[in-house]
Amino acid sequence: MAVVARVARPFRFLRQNRQAQIIFFLALFIFPGIIFLFTVVLPVAHNPFEASAEDEVAENIEALPDSTPPDIITGRQELAKKMAALEIDQAFFQARVQLSKSDSISLAVDLLDSVLSLEVKGLAMRRCKILRFRSSGLAKRLRSQGRLHQWLAAPFVLQKELATLPKSPIRIKEAPKDTIEANESKGEDLPIEHRDAEFTLQFDRNLTLVVEQAQAPSFSGRLRQLWYDWRRSFDTALDAVVALLHKELPQHRMWIEIEISREDAKAVYRALPQQAKLALRL
Amino acid sequence: MNEAIKKNSSFSAGSPNDENAAKVEKSPPAKTPAAAVPPVRDGAGKPLVLGFSLGLFLALLTLWFAPMLREWMFAVLPESQFALQLRTTDIKRLQKDALRLEKRVSSLRKKYEQLTPRVPYLIVNTSENRIRVMKGNDVIHEGVCSTGSYVLLRSAEQQRQWMFFTPRGMFQIRGKREYPVWKKPDWAFVEEGLPIPSPNAPERFEYGVLGEYALELGDGYLIHGTLYTRMLGMPVTHGCVRLGDEDLRIVYKNLQFGSKVFIY
């Protein structure tokens, strides 16, 4: 109680002074209000995934008349759903065929079959079972608009990454001065790496892929994970600030969170080159 | 006067006595020692400062949780678009389109599947130091290997350095050798604390250390055998892929000149 009273003491003026109340609440809400408007309301209203007004009109013109019997509507709905699924499949395979023309290692994430594969030249070198996944509500919206395939049509390009493990476990070794020193260093034990593997890949076209390991992290891994989570949020907030400073609205990212085994996560993260490409099916 | 100041202070702390406070502010400055007390803050100052401070904190929280808030907004807001079935009124056209699309997807799938080599190929996993000899989608053989250690060796004068890693990507077998002889590169001498000999000095050539066979991947990288079999399964090499005798025999037998090797 004493703590509450102590915290509340500076706010005693709010009890009866009307003018002070007005000033306080105005000052309190002006900054959060502006931030809320520019980082939440306006980005939602102008998100790049939402169809434009012209699209709505175009689709509306072709709308069925009100007198259409319900069974015909259901039949068409089924057909349209099938078409949408086929368009997504087409986009996925098109992207993979396109990726196979390049020499670099790429990623194919198939959320419908729960498989993540590491590919080069069209060969899946490693297939990883996706144990669990979650995705942004935006994906659902985009799917219901029948426009998901447009977004998936070309491969995504990696722009930024953040991980709990280093990309290459480099160890620096100074050359021995003579053979005696060289023989001494031969007896040194090899460090065995037991790192937890979690990483975030930010692709172009506002896609973020978050990969988590299925196994519970160790204590040190948990600390690293805390730092990683903090960095991720900080980077997002910083991006928003930078966008606002450039008189642009921060864009909402379509995120996908997947869970795979630690070994898979490690192998995938280490194998991905800079500007790796991704084919996605969801 | 002291009483008046007290009253004023109590105003700034939340007293409702506005009239008295206004009177005090209008009164001329006193010449008593109490006048040395700094002027009492305006009634709006405290709520303004407190409000802004808390507001700033709230603004930072909003900024931090903005992605989550946006996600909630997307979940709450109604979808502005029309349902899928309303795209067209022509059912026959829709059915035709669906059939055409199905064919297209099937041909793309076939095209993609044809990219998998039909002849034996090798997959090297540098993360877990394992190999798989494959043919199409079938596994012919699985085994352990050793790949690059990721050691960065710096020479004593730090003028030269070597990074021992196995490159990733797709490679082809560019040559096959039996009972290969190892021509030791400069780093092999630097690592042992020995002076670097001339390029074709006899001490550069070592026999028997690469096992019975070696397969060339280009740029000096080889798939070869090893004397240090207890190190298999660990990242200890200078970039080559080391295999045990049995695994090496199988790889050598199955992979031909031009066969593909995929390293990740």
mmCIF file of C-alpha atoms in Angstrom, chain B residues 36-153:
data_model
loop_
_atom_site.group_PDB
_atom_site.id
_atom_site.type_symbol
_atom_site.label_atom_id
_atom_site.label_comp_id
_atom_site.label_asym_id
_atom_site.label_seq_id
_atom_site.Cartn_x
_atom_site.Cartn_y
_atom_site.Cartn_z
ATOM 1 C CA ALA B 36 14.778 33.992 -1.825
ATOM 2 C CA VAL B 37 12.667 30.865 -2.400
ATOM 3 C CA PRO B 38 12.418 30.288 -6.187
ATOM 4 C CA PRO B 39 9.145 31.400 -7.752
ATOM 5 C CA VAL B 40 6.430 28.839 -7.366
ATOM 6 C CA ARG B 41 5.705 26.932 -10.552
ATOM 7 C CA ASP B 42 2.725 27.755 -12.652
ATOM 8 C CA GLY B 43 -0.293 25.506 -12.028
ATOM 9 C CA ALA B 44 -0.076 24.008 -15.559
ATOM 10 C CA GLY B 45 3.624 23.070 -15.299
ATOM 11 C CA LYS B 46 3.418 19.953 -13.228
ATOM 12 C CA PRO B 47 0.568 18.214 -15.082
ATOM 13 C CA LEU B 48 2.196 19.153 -18.378
ATOM 14 C CA VAL B 49 5.576 17.697 -17.462
ATOM 15 C CA LEU B 50 4.059 14.604 -15.887
ATOM 16 C CA GLY B 51 1.658 14.130 -18.796
ATOM 17 C CA PHE B 52 4.398 14.494 -21.398
ATOM 18 C CA SER B 53 6.744 12.171 -19.556
ATOM 19 C CA LEU B 54 4.139 9.462 -19.236
ATOM 20 C CA GLY B 55 2.930 10.167 -22.761
ATOM 21 C CA LEU B 56 6.438 9.709 -24.108
ATOM 22 C CA PHE B 57 6.666 6.389 -22.339
ATOM 23 C CA LEU B 58 3.297 5.345 -23.746
ATOM 24 C CA ALA B 59 4.387 6.477 -27.213
ATOM 25 C CA LEU B 60 7.494 4.301 -26.982
ATOM 26 C CA LEU B 61 5.349 1.368 -25.884
ATOM 27 C CA THR B 62 3.008 1.990 -28.825
ATOM 28 C CA LEU B 63 5.979 2.090 -31.191
ATOM 29 C CA TRP B 64 7.369 -1.132 -29.709
ATOM 30 C CA PHE B 65 4.077 -2.991 -29.967
ATOM 31 C CA ALA B 66 2.904 -1.382 -33.217
ATOM 32 C CA PRO B 67 3.299 -4.593 -35.311
ATOM 33 C CA MET B 68 1.171 -6.481 -32.803
ATOM 34 C CA LEU B 69 -1.433 -3.715 -32.728
ATOM 35 C CA ARG B 70 -1.573 -3.695 -36.520
ATOM 36 C CA GLU B 71 -2.017 -7.449 -36.537
ATOM 37 C CA TRP B 72 -4.943 -7.101 -34.122
ATOM 38 C CA MET B 73 -6.447 -4.413 -36.273
ATOM 39 C CA PHE B 74 -6.237 -6.663 -39.330
ATOM 40 C CA ALA B 75 -7.962 -9.413 -37.382
ATOM 41 C CA VAL B 76 -10.735 -7.097 -36.209
ATOM 42 C CA LEU B 77 -11.346 -5.131 -39.385
ATOM 43 C CA PRO B 78 -13.806 -6.602 -41.878
ATOM 44 C CA GLU B 79 -12.420 -7.750 -45.208
ATOM 45 C CA SER B 80 -13.011 -5.090 -47.780
ATOM 46 C CA GLN B 81 -12.950 -7.351 -50.822
ATOM 47 C CA PHE B 82 -15.458 -9.500 -52.593
ATOM 48 C CA ALA B 83 -15.599 -13.227 -52.195
ATOM 49 C CA LEU B 84 -13.840 -15.436 -54.718
ATOM 50 C CA GLN B 85 -16.931 -16.786 -56.428
ATOM 51 C CA LEU B 86 -17.975 -13.361 -57.643
ATOM 52 C CA ARG B 87 -15.153 -12.957 -60.071
ATOM 53 C CA THR B 88 -16.961 -14.019 -63.174
ATOM 54 C CA THR B 89 -20.440 -15.022 -64.266
ATOM 55 C CA ASP B 90 -19.298 -17.367 -67.040
ATOM 56 C CA ILE B 91 -19.059 -20.825 -65.473
ATOM 57 C CA LYS B 92 -17.858 -22.501 -68.678
ATOM 58 C CA ARG B 93 -15.010 -20.065 -68.989
ATOM 59 C CA LEU B 94 -14.120 -20.663 -65.363
ATOM 60 C CA GLN B 95 -14.063 -24.440 -65.871
ATOM 61 C CA LYS B 96 -11.916 -24.085 -68.963
ATOM 62 C CA ASP B 97 -9.515 -21.834 -67.088
ATOM 63 C CA ALA B 98 -9.303 -24.338 -64.241
ATOM 64 C CA LEU B 99 -8.479 -27.171 -66.648
ATOM 65 C CA ARG B 100 -5.812 -25.117 -68.398
ATOM 66 C CA LEU B 101 -4.300 -24.148 -65.069
ATOM 67 C CA GLU B 102 -4.247 -27.757 -63.903
ATOM 68 C CA LYS B 103 -2.309 -28.772 -67.014
ATOM 69 C CA ARG B 104 0.099 -25.916 -66.556
ATOM 70 C CA VAL B 105 0.755 -26.831 -62.907
ATOM 71 C CA SER B 106 1.273 -30.458 -63.820
ATOM 72 C CA SER B 107 3.777 -29.545 -66.549
ATOM 73 C CA LEU B 108 5.642 -27.226 -64.187
ATOM 74 C CA ARG B 109 5.769 -29.953 -61.559
ATOM 75 C CA LYS B 110 7.207 -32.386 -64.112
ATOM 76 C CA LYS B 111 9.733 -29.826 -65.281
ATOM 77 C CA TYR B 112 10.807 -29.281 -61.706
ATOM 78 C CA GLU B 113 11.052 -32.997 -60.914
ATOM 79 C CA GLN B 114 13.208 -33.561 -63.979
ATOM 80 C CA LEU B 115 15.861 -31.368 -62.431
ATOM 81 C CA THR B 116 16.800 -34.162 -60.005
ATOM 82 C CA PRO B 117 19.748 -36.060 -61.537
ATOM 83 C CA ARG B 118 18.970 -39.604 -62.712
ATOM 84 C CA VAL B 119 22.602 -40.696 -62.372
ATOM 85 C CA PRO B 120 24.244 -41.088 -58.926
ATOM 86 C CA TYR B 121 25.146 -37.889 -57.135
ATOM 87 C CA LEU B 122 26.510 -36.942 -53.745
ATOM 88 C CA ILE B 123 25.042 -34.701 -51.052
ATOM 89 C CA VAL B 124 27.430 -33.419 -48.367
ATOM 90 C CA ASN B 125 25.987 -31.971 -45.174
ATOM 91 C CA THR B 126 28.714 -29.775 -43.648
ATOM 92 C CA SER B 127 26.570 -28.911 -40.665
ATOM 93 C CA GLU B 128 26.380 -32.477 -39.392
ATOM 94 C CA ASN B 129 29.320 -33.874 -41.404
ATOM 95 C CA ARG B 130 27.385 -36.549 -43.174
ATOM 96 C CA ILE B 131 27.152 -37.725 -46.779
ATOM 97 C CA ARG B 132 24.473 -39.365 -48.885
ATOM 98 C CA VAL B 133 25.029 -41.023 -52.232
ATOM 99 C CA MET B 134 21.777 -40.692 -54.162
ATOM 100 C CA LYS B 135 20.248 -41.792 -57.430
ATOM 101 C CA GLY B 136 17.095 -39.914 -58.339
ATOM 102 C CA ASN B 137 15.241 -39.752 -55.044
ATOM 103 C CA ASP B 138 16.708 -43.012 -53.708
ATOM 104 C CA VAL B 139 19.466 -43.172 -51.154
ATOM 105 C CA ILE B 140 22.248 -45.561 -52.245
ATOM 106 C CA HIS B 141 24.524 -45.028 -49.265
ATOM 107 C CA GLU B 142 24.839 -42.873 -46.163
ATOM 108 C CA GLY B 143 27.982 -42.192 -44.172
ATOM 109 C CA VAL B 144 30.058 -39.768 -42.131
ATOM 110 C CA CYS B 145 32.627 -37.304 -43.358
ATOM 111 C CA SER B 146 34.746 -34.411 -42.153
ATOM 112 C CA THR B 147 34.469 -30.964 -43.649
ATOM 113 C CA GLY B 148 36.039 -27.520 -43.211
ATOM 114 C CA SER B 149 36.935 -26.413 -39.695
ATOM 115 C CA TYR B 150 36.282 -22.687 -40.189
ATOM 116 C CA VAL B 151 39.716 -21.989 -38.747
ATOM 117 C CA LEU B 152 41.277 -18.750 -39.878
ATOM 118 C CA LEU B 153 45.011 -19.375 -39.853
#
